[in-house]
Amino acid sequence: MSIHFNMQDDLRPVRRRAWGKMFGLFIQSGRKKLGYSVEEAACLAAMEPSAWEAVEGGRVPETAVQLRLMAGVLQFSNEQLGTMVLLCRDAWEE
């Protein structure tokens, strides 16, 4: 008896969650570095605190506008933001 796995399909959700968590850690680290609470950072980005927490928990921003607002609050340069997104690009994979 042999078992065949399609590794590409089986690992896609795992990869997405892992890279989403990594992206969330970047966001959380930036927030803590500036001394902001979740509520303060979310308010500055015109977001609900629960939405900010979701990103820190691994759910990536759904729009470029939301991503740029968060990056602005955290004082990330365009280069820093680009590097984070490129590194964690699998988090946005469908």
mmCIF file of N, CA and C in Angstrom:
data_model
loop_
_atom_site.group_PDB
_atom_site.id
_atom_site.type_symbol
_atom_site.label_atom_id
_atom_site.label_comp_id
_atom_site.label_asym_id
_atom_site.label_seq_id
_atom_site.Cartn_x
_atom_site.Cartn_y
_atom_site.Cartn_z
ATOM 1 N N MET A 1 0.846 -1.171 0.000
ATOM 2 C CA MET A 1 0.000 0.000 0.000
ATOM 3 C C MET A 1 0.894 1.237 0.000
ATOM 4 N N SER A 2 0.540 2.187 -0.821
ATOM 5 C CA SER A 2 1.335 3.395 -0.904
ATOM 6 C C SER A 2 0.433 4.616 -0.740
ATOM 7 N N ILE A 3 0.975 5.630 -0.104
ATOM 8 C CA ILE A 3 0.240 6.871 0.115
ATOM 9 C C ILE A 3 0.953 7.969 -0.652
ATOM 10 N N HIS A 4 0.187 8.718 -1.407
ATOM 11 C CA HIS A 4 0.751 9.806 -2.199
ATOM 12 C C HIS A 4 0.177 11.133 -1.701
ATOM 13 N N PHE A 5 1.064 12.077 -1.388
ATOM 14 C CA PHE A 5 0.654 13.404 -0.957
ATOM 15 C C PHE A 5 1.039 14.422 -2.004
ATOM 16 N N ASN A 6 0.152 15.320 -2.270
ATOM 17 C CA ASN A 6 0.480 16.466 -3.105
ATOM 18 C C ASN A 6 0.939 17.558 -2.154
ATOM 19 N N MET A 7 2.226 17.667 -1.959
ATOM 20 C CA MET A 7 2.783 18.562 -0.949
ATOM 21 C C MET A 7 2.452 20.024 -1.217
ATOM 22 N N GLN A 8 2.372 20.421 -2.462
ATOM 23 C CA GLN A 8 2.052 21.807 -2.789
ATOM 24 C C GLN A 8 0.693 22.185 -2.214
ATOM 25 N N ASP A 9 -0.321 21.363 -2.450
ATOM 26 C CA ASP A 9 -1.662 21.655 -1.962
ATOM 27 C C ASP A 9 -1.766 21.496 -0.456
ATOM 28 N N ASP A 10 -1.114 20.511 0.099
ATOM 29 C CA ASP A 10 -1.232 20.226 1.518
ATOM 30 C C ASP A 10 -0.580 21.298 2.390
ATOM 31 N N LEU A 11 0.491 21.890 1.911
ATOM 32 C CA LEU A 11 1.244 22.838 2.737
ATOM 33 C C LEU A 11 0.870 24.298 2.531
ATOM 34 N N ARG A 12 0.086 24.605 1.540
ATOM 35 C CA ARG A 12 -0.245 26.001 1.250
ATOM 36 C C ARG A 12 -0.872 26.723 2.451
ATOM 37 N N PRO A 13 -1.892 26.165 3.113
ATOM 38 C CA PRO A 13 -2.467 26.863 4.281
ATOM 39 C C PRO A 13 -1.477 26.981 5.440
ATOM 40 N N VAL A 14 -0.628 25.996 5.598
ATOM 41 C CA VAL A 14 0.372 26.037 6.670
ATOM 42 C C VAL A 14 1.377 27.142 6.399
ATOM 43 N N ARG A 15 1.834 27.221 5.143
ATOM 44 C CA ARG A 15 2.775 28.281 4.767
ATOM 45 C C ARG A 15 2.147 29.657 4.949
ATOM 46 N N ARG A 16 0.900 29.779 4.545
ATOM 47 C CA ARG A 16 0.227 31.073 4.660
ATOM 48 C C ARG A 16 0.131 31.510 6.128
ATOM 49 N N ARG A 17 -0.253 30.587 7.005
ATOM 50 C CA ARG A 17 -0.345 30.915 8.433
ATOM 51 C C ARG A 17 1.018 31.265 9.020
ATOM 52 N N ALA A 18 2.033 30.480 8.654
ATOM 53 C CA ALA A 18 3.375 30.716 9.198
ATOM 54 C C ALA A 18 3.896 32.095 8.794
ATOM 55 N N TRP A 19 3.756 32.451 7.506
ATOM 56 C CA TRP A 19 4.238 33.754 7.061
ATOM 57 C C TRP A 19 3.362 34.884 7.582
ATOM 58 N N GLY A 20 2.083 34.621 7.770
ATOM 59 C CA GLY A 20 1.211 35.611 8.390
ATOM 60 C C GLY A 20 1.635 35.900 9.815
ATOM 61 N N LYS A 21 1.992 34.841 10.542
ATOM 62 C CA LYS A 21 2.485 35.019 11.922
ATOM 63 C C LYS A 21 3.782 35.817 11.930
ATOM 64 N N MET A 22 4.661 35.518 10.979
ATOM 65 C CA MET A 22 5.925 36.252 10.898
ATOM 66 C C MET A 22 5.656 37.734 10.631
ATOM 67 N N PHE A 23 4.755 38.026 9.698
ATOM 68 C CA PHE A 23 4.404 39.416 9.419
ATOM 69 C C PHE A 23 3.832 40.075 10.681
ATOM 70 N N GLY A 24 2.958 39.361 11.375
ATOM 71 C CA GLY A 24 2.381 39.885 12.611
ATOM 72 C C GLY A 24 3.431 40.201 13.660
ATOM 73 N N LEU A 25 4.469 39.377 13.728
ATOM 74 C CA LEU A 25 5.550 39.644 14.681
ATOM 75 C C LEU A 25 6.318 40.911 14.312
ATOM 76 N N PHE A 26 6.502 41.166 13.008
ATOM 77 C CA PHE A 26 7.136 42.415 12.588
ATOM 78 C C PHE A 26 6.301 43.612 13.050
ATOM 79 N N ILE A 27 5.004 43.517 12.850
ATOM 80 C CA ILE A 27 4.105 44.611 13.237
ATOM 81 C C ILE A 27 4.121 44.802 14.753
ATOM 82 N N GLN A 28 4.011 43.717 15.481
ATOM 83 C CA GLN A 28 4.014 43.794 16.943
ATOM 84 C C GLN A 28 5.330 44.373 17.465
ATOM 85 N N SER A 29 6.431 43.946 16.893
ATOM 86 C CA SER A 29 7.737 44.447 17.310
ATOM 87 C C SER A 29 7.851 45.951 17.072
ATOM 88 N N GLY A 30 7.377 46.404 15.920
ATOM 89 C CA GLY A 30 7.408 47.840 15.624
ATOM 90 C C GLY A 30 6.549 48.642 16.580
ATOM 91 N N ARG A 31 5.376 48.116 16.902
ATOM 92 C CA ARG A 31 4.478 48.797 17.840
ATOM 93 C C ARG A 31 5.106 48.898 19.223
ATOM 94 N N LYS A 32 5.659 47.796 19.699
ATOM 95 C CA LYS A 32 6.259 47.789 21.033
ATOM 96 C C LYS A 32 7.499 48.671 21.098
ATOM 97 N N LYS A 33 8.255 48.703 20.012
ATOM 98 C CA LYS A 33 9.446 49.555 19.966
ATOM 99 C C LYS A 33 9.082 51.019 20.183
ATOM 100 N N LEU A 34 7.932 51.427 19.659
ATOM 101 C CA LEU A 34 7.481 52.812 19.820
ATOM 102 C C LEU A 34 6.705 53.029 21.119
ATOM 103 N N GLY A 35 6.416 51.961 21.836
ATOM 104 C CA GLY A 35 5.719 52.073 23.115
ATOM 105 C C GLY A 35 4.219 52.264 23.004
ATOM 106 N N TYR A 36 3.649 51.924 21.858
ATOM 107 C CA TYR A 36 2.209 52.066 21.669
ATOM 108 C C TYR A 36 1.472 50.837 22.178
ATOM 109 N N SER A 37 0.311 51.077 22.755
ATOM 110 C CA SER A 37 -0.599 49.975 23.035
ATOM 111 C C SER A 37 -1.291 49.612 21.719
ATOM 112 N N VAL A 38 -1.951 48.477 21.706
ATOM 113 C CA VAL A 38 -2.715 48.093 20.523
ATOM 114 C C VAL A 38 -3.764 49.160 20.220
ATOM 115 N N GLU A 39 -4.420 49.637 21.247
ATOM 116 C CA GLU A 39 -5.475 50.634 21.067
ATOM 117 C C GLU A 39 -4.930 51.930 20.478
ATOM 118 N N GLU A 40 -3.774 52.389 20.974
ATOM 119 C CA GLU A 40 -3.176 53.621 20.456
ATOM 120 C C GLU A 40 -2.774 53.474 18.985
ATOM 121 N N ALA A 41 -2.091 52.376 18.678
ATOM 122 C CA ALA A 41 -1.651 52.156 17.300
ATOM 123 C C ALA A 41 -2.845 52.038 16.363
ATOM 124 N N ALA A 42 -3.858 51.303 16.775
ATOM 125 C CA ALA A 42 -5.049 51.130 15.941
ATOM 126 C C ALA A 42 -5.737 52.466 15.692
ATOM 127 N N CYS A 43 -5.848 53.273 16.713
ATOM 128 C CA CYS A 43 -6.487 54.591 16.576
ATOM 129 C C CYS A 43 -5.720 55.449 15.576
ATOM 130 N N LEU A 44 -4.401 55.456 15.669
ATOM 131 C CA LEU A 44 -3.580 56.244 14.754
ATOM 132 C C LEU A 44 -3.700 55.756 13.308
ATOM 133 N N ALA A 45 -4.002 54.472 13.132
ATOM 134 C CA ALA A 45 -4.154 53.896 11.787
ATOM 135 C C ALA A 45 -5.606 53.866 11.338
ATOM 136 N N ALA A 46 -6.493 54.480 12.117
ATOM 137 C CA ALA A 46 -7.928 54.507 11.803
ATOM 138 C C ALA A 46 -8.501 53.094 11.681
ATOM 139 N N MET A 47 -8.094 52.241 12.617
ATOM 140 C CA MET A 47 -8.545 50.845 12.644
ATOM 141 C C MET A 47 -9.182 50.537 13.983
ATOM 142 N N GLU A 48 -9.947 49.495 14.009
ATOM 143 C CA GLU A 48 -10.442 48.964 15.273
ATOM 144 C C GLU A 48 -9.299 48.196 15.940
ATOM 145 N N PRO A 49 -9.194 48.253 17.267
ATOM 146 C CA PRO A 49 -8.150 47.476 17.944
ATOM 147 C C PRO A 49 -8.202 45.983 17.605
ATOM 148 N N SER A 50 -9.386 45.448 17.426
ATOM 149 C CA SER A 50 -9.495 44.019 17.088
ATOM 150 C C SER A 50 -8.872 43.724 15.721
ATOM 151 N N ALA A 51 -8.965 44.662 14.788
ATOM 152 C CA ALA A 51 -8.352 44.472 13.469
ATOM 153 C C ALA A 51 -6.827 44.505 13.580
ATOM 154 N N TRP A 52 -6.318 45.429 14.405
ATOM 155 C CA TRP A 52 -4.867 45.499 14.612
ATOM 156 C C TRP A 52 -4.382 44.209 15.268
ATOM 157 N N GLU A 53 -5.094 43.755 16.283
ATOM 158 C CA GLU A 53 -4.724 42.505 16.964
ATOM 159 C C GLU A 53 -4.746 41.322 16.001
ATOM 160 N N ALA A 54 -5.703 41.320 15.084
ATOM 161 C CA ALA A 54 -5.784 40.228 14.110
ATOM 162 C C ALA A 54 -4.535 40.196 13.229
ATOM 163 N N VAL A 55 -4.040 41.363 12.839
ATOM 164 C CA VAL A 55 -2.817 41.414 12.035
ATOM 165 C C VAL A 55 -1.640 40.897 12.850
ATOM 166 N N GLU A 56 -1.521 41.338 14.090
ATOM 167 C CA GLU A 56 -0.435 40.849 14.936
ATOM 168 C C GLU A 56 -0.554 39.343 15.170
ATOM 169 N N GLY A 57 -1.759 38.823 15.105
ATOM 170 C CA GLY A 57 -1.993 37.398 15.289
ATOM 171 C C GLY A 57 -1.784 36.571 14.037
ATOM 172 N N GLY A 58 -1.545 37.221 12.898
ATOM 173 C CA GLY A 58 -1.248 36.473 11.687
ATOM 174 C C GLY A 58 -2.152 36.734 10.501
ATOM 175 N N ARG A 59 -3.164 37.555 10.675
ATOM 176 C CA ARG A 59 -4.043 37.891 9.539
ATOM 177 C C ARG A 59 -3.474 39.133 8.867
ATOM 178 N N VAL A 60 -3.064 39.008 7.630
ATOM 179 C CA VAL A 60 -2.411 40.126 6.948
ATOM 180 C C VAL A 60 -3.436 41.173 6.509
ATOM 181 N N PRO A 61 -3.004 42.436 6.409
ATOM 182 C CA PRO A 61 -3.915 43.483 5.941
ATOM 183 C C PRO A 61 -4.498 43.135 4.575
ATOM 184 N N GLU A 62 -5.756 43.472 4.394
ATOM 185 C CA GLU A 62 -6.460 43.119 3.165
ATOM 186 C C GLU A 62 -6.236 44.116 2.032
ATOM 187 N N THR A 63 -5.868 45.337 2.367
ATOM 188 C CA THR A 63 -5.680 46.355 1.331
ATOM 189 C C THR A 63 -4.324 47.040 1.493
ATOM 190 N N ALA A 64 -3.858 47.604 0.384
ATOM 191 C CA ALA A 64 -2.603 48.356 0.417
ATOM 192 C C ALA A 64 -2.750 49.604 1.288
ATOM 193 N N VAL A 65 -3.941 50.186 1.303
ATOM 194 C CA VAL A 65 -4.181 51.377 2.130
ATOM 195 C C VAL A 65 -3.996 51.032 3.606
ATOM 196 N N GLN A 66 -4.600 49.937 4.033
ATOM 197 C CA GLN A 66 -4.469 49.517 5.433
ATOM 198 C C GLN A 66 -3.004 49.212 5.759
ATOM 199 N N LEU A 67 -2.320 48.554 4.864
ATOM 200 C CA LEU A 67 -0.908 48.224 5.067
ATOM 201 C C LEU A 67 -0.072 49.488 5.212
ATOM 202 N N ARG A 68 -0.319 50.469 4.352
ATOM 203 C CA ARG A 68 0.449 51.722 4.407
ATOM 204 C C ARG A 68 0.127 52.535 5.664
ATOM 205 N N LEU A 69 -1.128 52.518 6.096
ATOM 206 C CA LEU A 69 -1.486 53.223 7.332
ATOM 207 C C LEU A 69 -0.754 52.619 8.528
ATOM 208 N N MET A 70 -0.733 51.304 8.595
ATOM 209 C CA MET A 70 -0.034 50.639 9.697
ATOM 210 C C MET A 70 1.463 50.951 9.642
ATOM 211 N N ALA A 71 2.042 50.885 8.459
ATOM 212 C CA ALA A 71 3.469 51.169 8.306
ATOM 213 C C ALA A 71 3.779 52.610 8.712
ATOM 214 N N GLY A 72 2.880 53.531 8.363
ATOM 215 C CA GLY A 72 3.076 54.930 8.747
ATOM 216 C C GLY A 72 3.064 55.118 10.252
ATOM 217 N N VAL A 73 2.131 54.480 10.920
ATOM 218 C CA VAL A 73 2.059 54.560 12.383
ATOM 219 C C VAL A 73 3.351 54.038 13.004
ATOM 220 N N LEU A 74 3.876 52.969 12.431
ATOM 221 C CA LEU A 74 5.076 52.338 12.983
ATOM 222 C C LEU A 74 6.370 52.953 12.470
ATOM 223 N N GLN A 75 6.240 54.000 11.647
ATOM 224 C CA GLN A 75 7.385 54.729 11.111
ATOM 225 C C GLN A 75 8.318 53.822 10.308
ATOM 226 N N PHE A 76 7.732 52.854 9.591
ATOM 227 C CA PHE A 76 8.510 52.004 8.697
ATOM 228 C C PHE A 76 8.768 52.765 7.403
ATOM 229 N N SER A 77 9.983 52.701 6.928
ATOM 230 C CA SER A 77 10.305 53.314 5.638
ATOM 231 C C SER A 77 9.703 52.453 4.524
ATOM 232 N N ASN A 78 9.667 53.016 3.316
ATOM 233 C CA ASN A 78 9.191 52.233 2.172
ATOM 234 C C ASN A 78 10.048 50.986 1.974
ATOM 235 N N GLU A 79 11.342 51.109 2.221
ATOM 236 C CA GLU A 79 12.244 49.967 2.080
ATOM 237 C C GLU A 79 11.942 48.896 3.121
ATOM 238 N N GLN A 80 11.704 49.311 4.358
ATOM 239 C CA GLN A 80 11.370 48.346 5.404
ATOM 240 C C GLN A 80 10.051 47.641 5.091
ATOM 241 N N LEU A 81 9.062 48.410 4.683
ATOM 242 C CA LEU A 81 7.771 47.837 4.349
ATOM 243 C C LEU A 81 7.899 46.870 3.176
ATOM 244 N N GLY A 82 8.615 47.284 2.152
ATOM 245 C CA GLY A 82 8.803 46.420 0.991
ATOM 246 C C GLY A 82 9.511 45.121 1.349
ATOM 247 N N THR A 83 10.515 45.213 2.190
ATOM 248 C CA THR A 83 11.246 44.022 2.615
ATOM 249 C C THR A 83 10.345 43.070 3.394
ATOM 250 N N MET A 84 9.547 43.614 4.306
ATOM 251 C CA MET A 84 8.631 42.775 5.094
ATOM 252 C C MET A 84 7.627 42.072 4.191
ATOM 253 N N VAL A 85 7.050 42.819 3.269
ATOM 254 C CA VAL A 85 6.035 42.244 2.378
ATOM 255 C C VAL A 85 6.667 41.195 1.463
ATOM 256 N N LEU A 86 7.848 41.498 0.942
ATOM 257 C CA LEU A 86 8.511 40.533 0.067
ATOM 258 C C LEU A 86 8.863 39.257 0.827
ATOM 259 N N LEU A 87 9.416 39.406 2.006
ATOM 260 C CA LEU A 87 9.780 38.252 2.821
ATOM 261 C C LEU A 87 8.555 37.395 3.162
ATOM 262 N N CYS A 88 7.474 38.056 3.503
ATOM 263 C CA CYS A 88 6.255 37.359 3.967
ATOM 264 C C CYS A 88 5.203 37.219 2.878
ATOM 265 N N ARG A 89 5.583 37.342 1.616
ATOM 266 C CA ARG A 89 4.620 37.355 0.511
ATOM 267 C C ARG A 89 3.709 36.133 0.478
ATOM 268 N N ASP A 90 4.161 35.004 0.971
ATOM 269 C CA ASP A 90 3.307 33.807 0.976
ATOM 270 C C ASP A 90 2.113 33.955 1.927
ATOM 271 N N ALA A 91 2.153 34.932 2.818
ATOM 272 C CA ALA A 91 1.026 35.157 3.728
ATOM 273 C C ALA A 91 -0.204 35.646 2.975
ATOM 274 N N TRP A 92 0.008 36.263 1.809
ATOM 275 C CA TRP A 92 -1.105 36.770 1.014
ATOM 276 C C TRP A 92 -1.593 35.754 -0.019
ATOM 277 N N GLU A 93 -0.915 34.628 -0.100
ATOM 278 C CA GLU A 93 -1.254 33.621 -1.099
ATOM 279 C C GLU A 93 -2.655 33.057 -0.847
ATOM 280 N N GLU A 94 -3.404 32.916 -1.893
ATOM 281 C CA GLU A 94 -4.768 32.351 -1.781
ATOM 282 C C GLU A 94 -4.717 30.850 -1.889
#
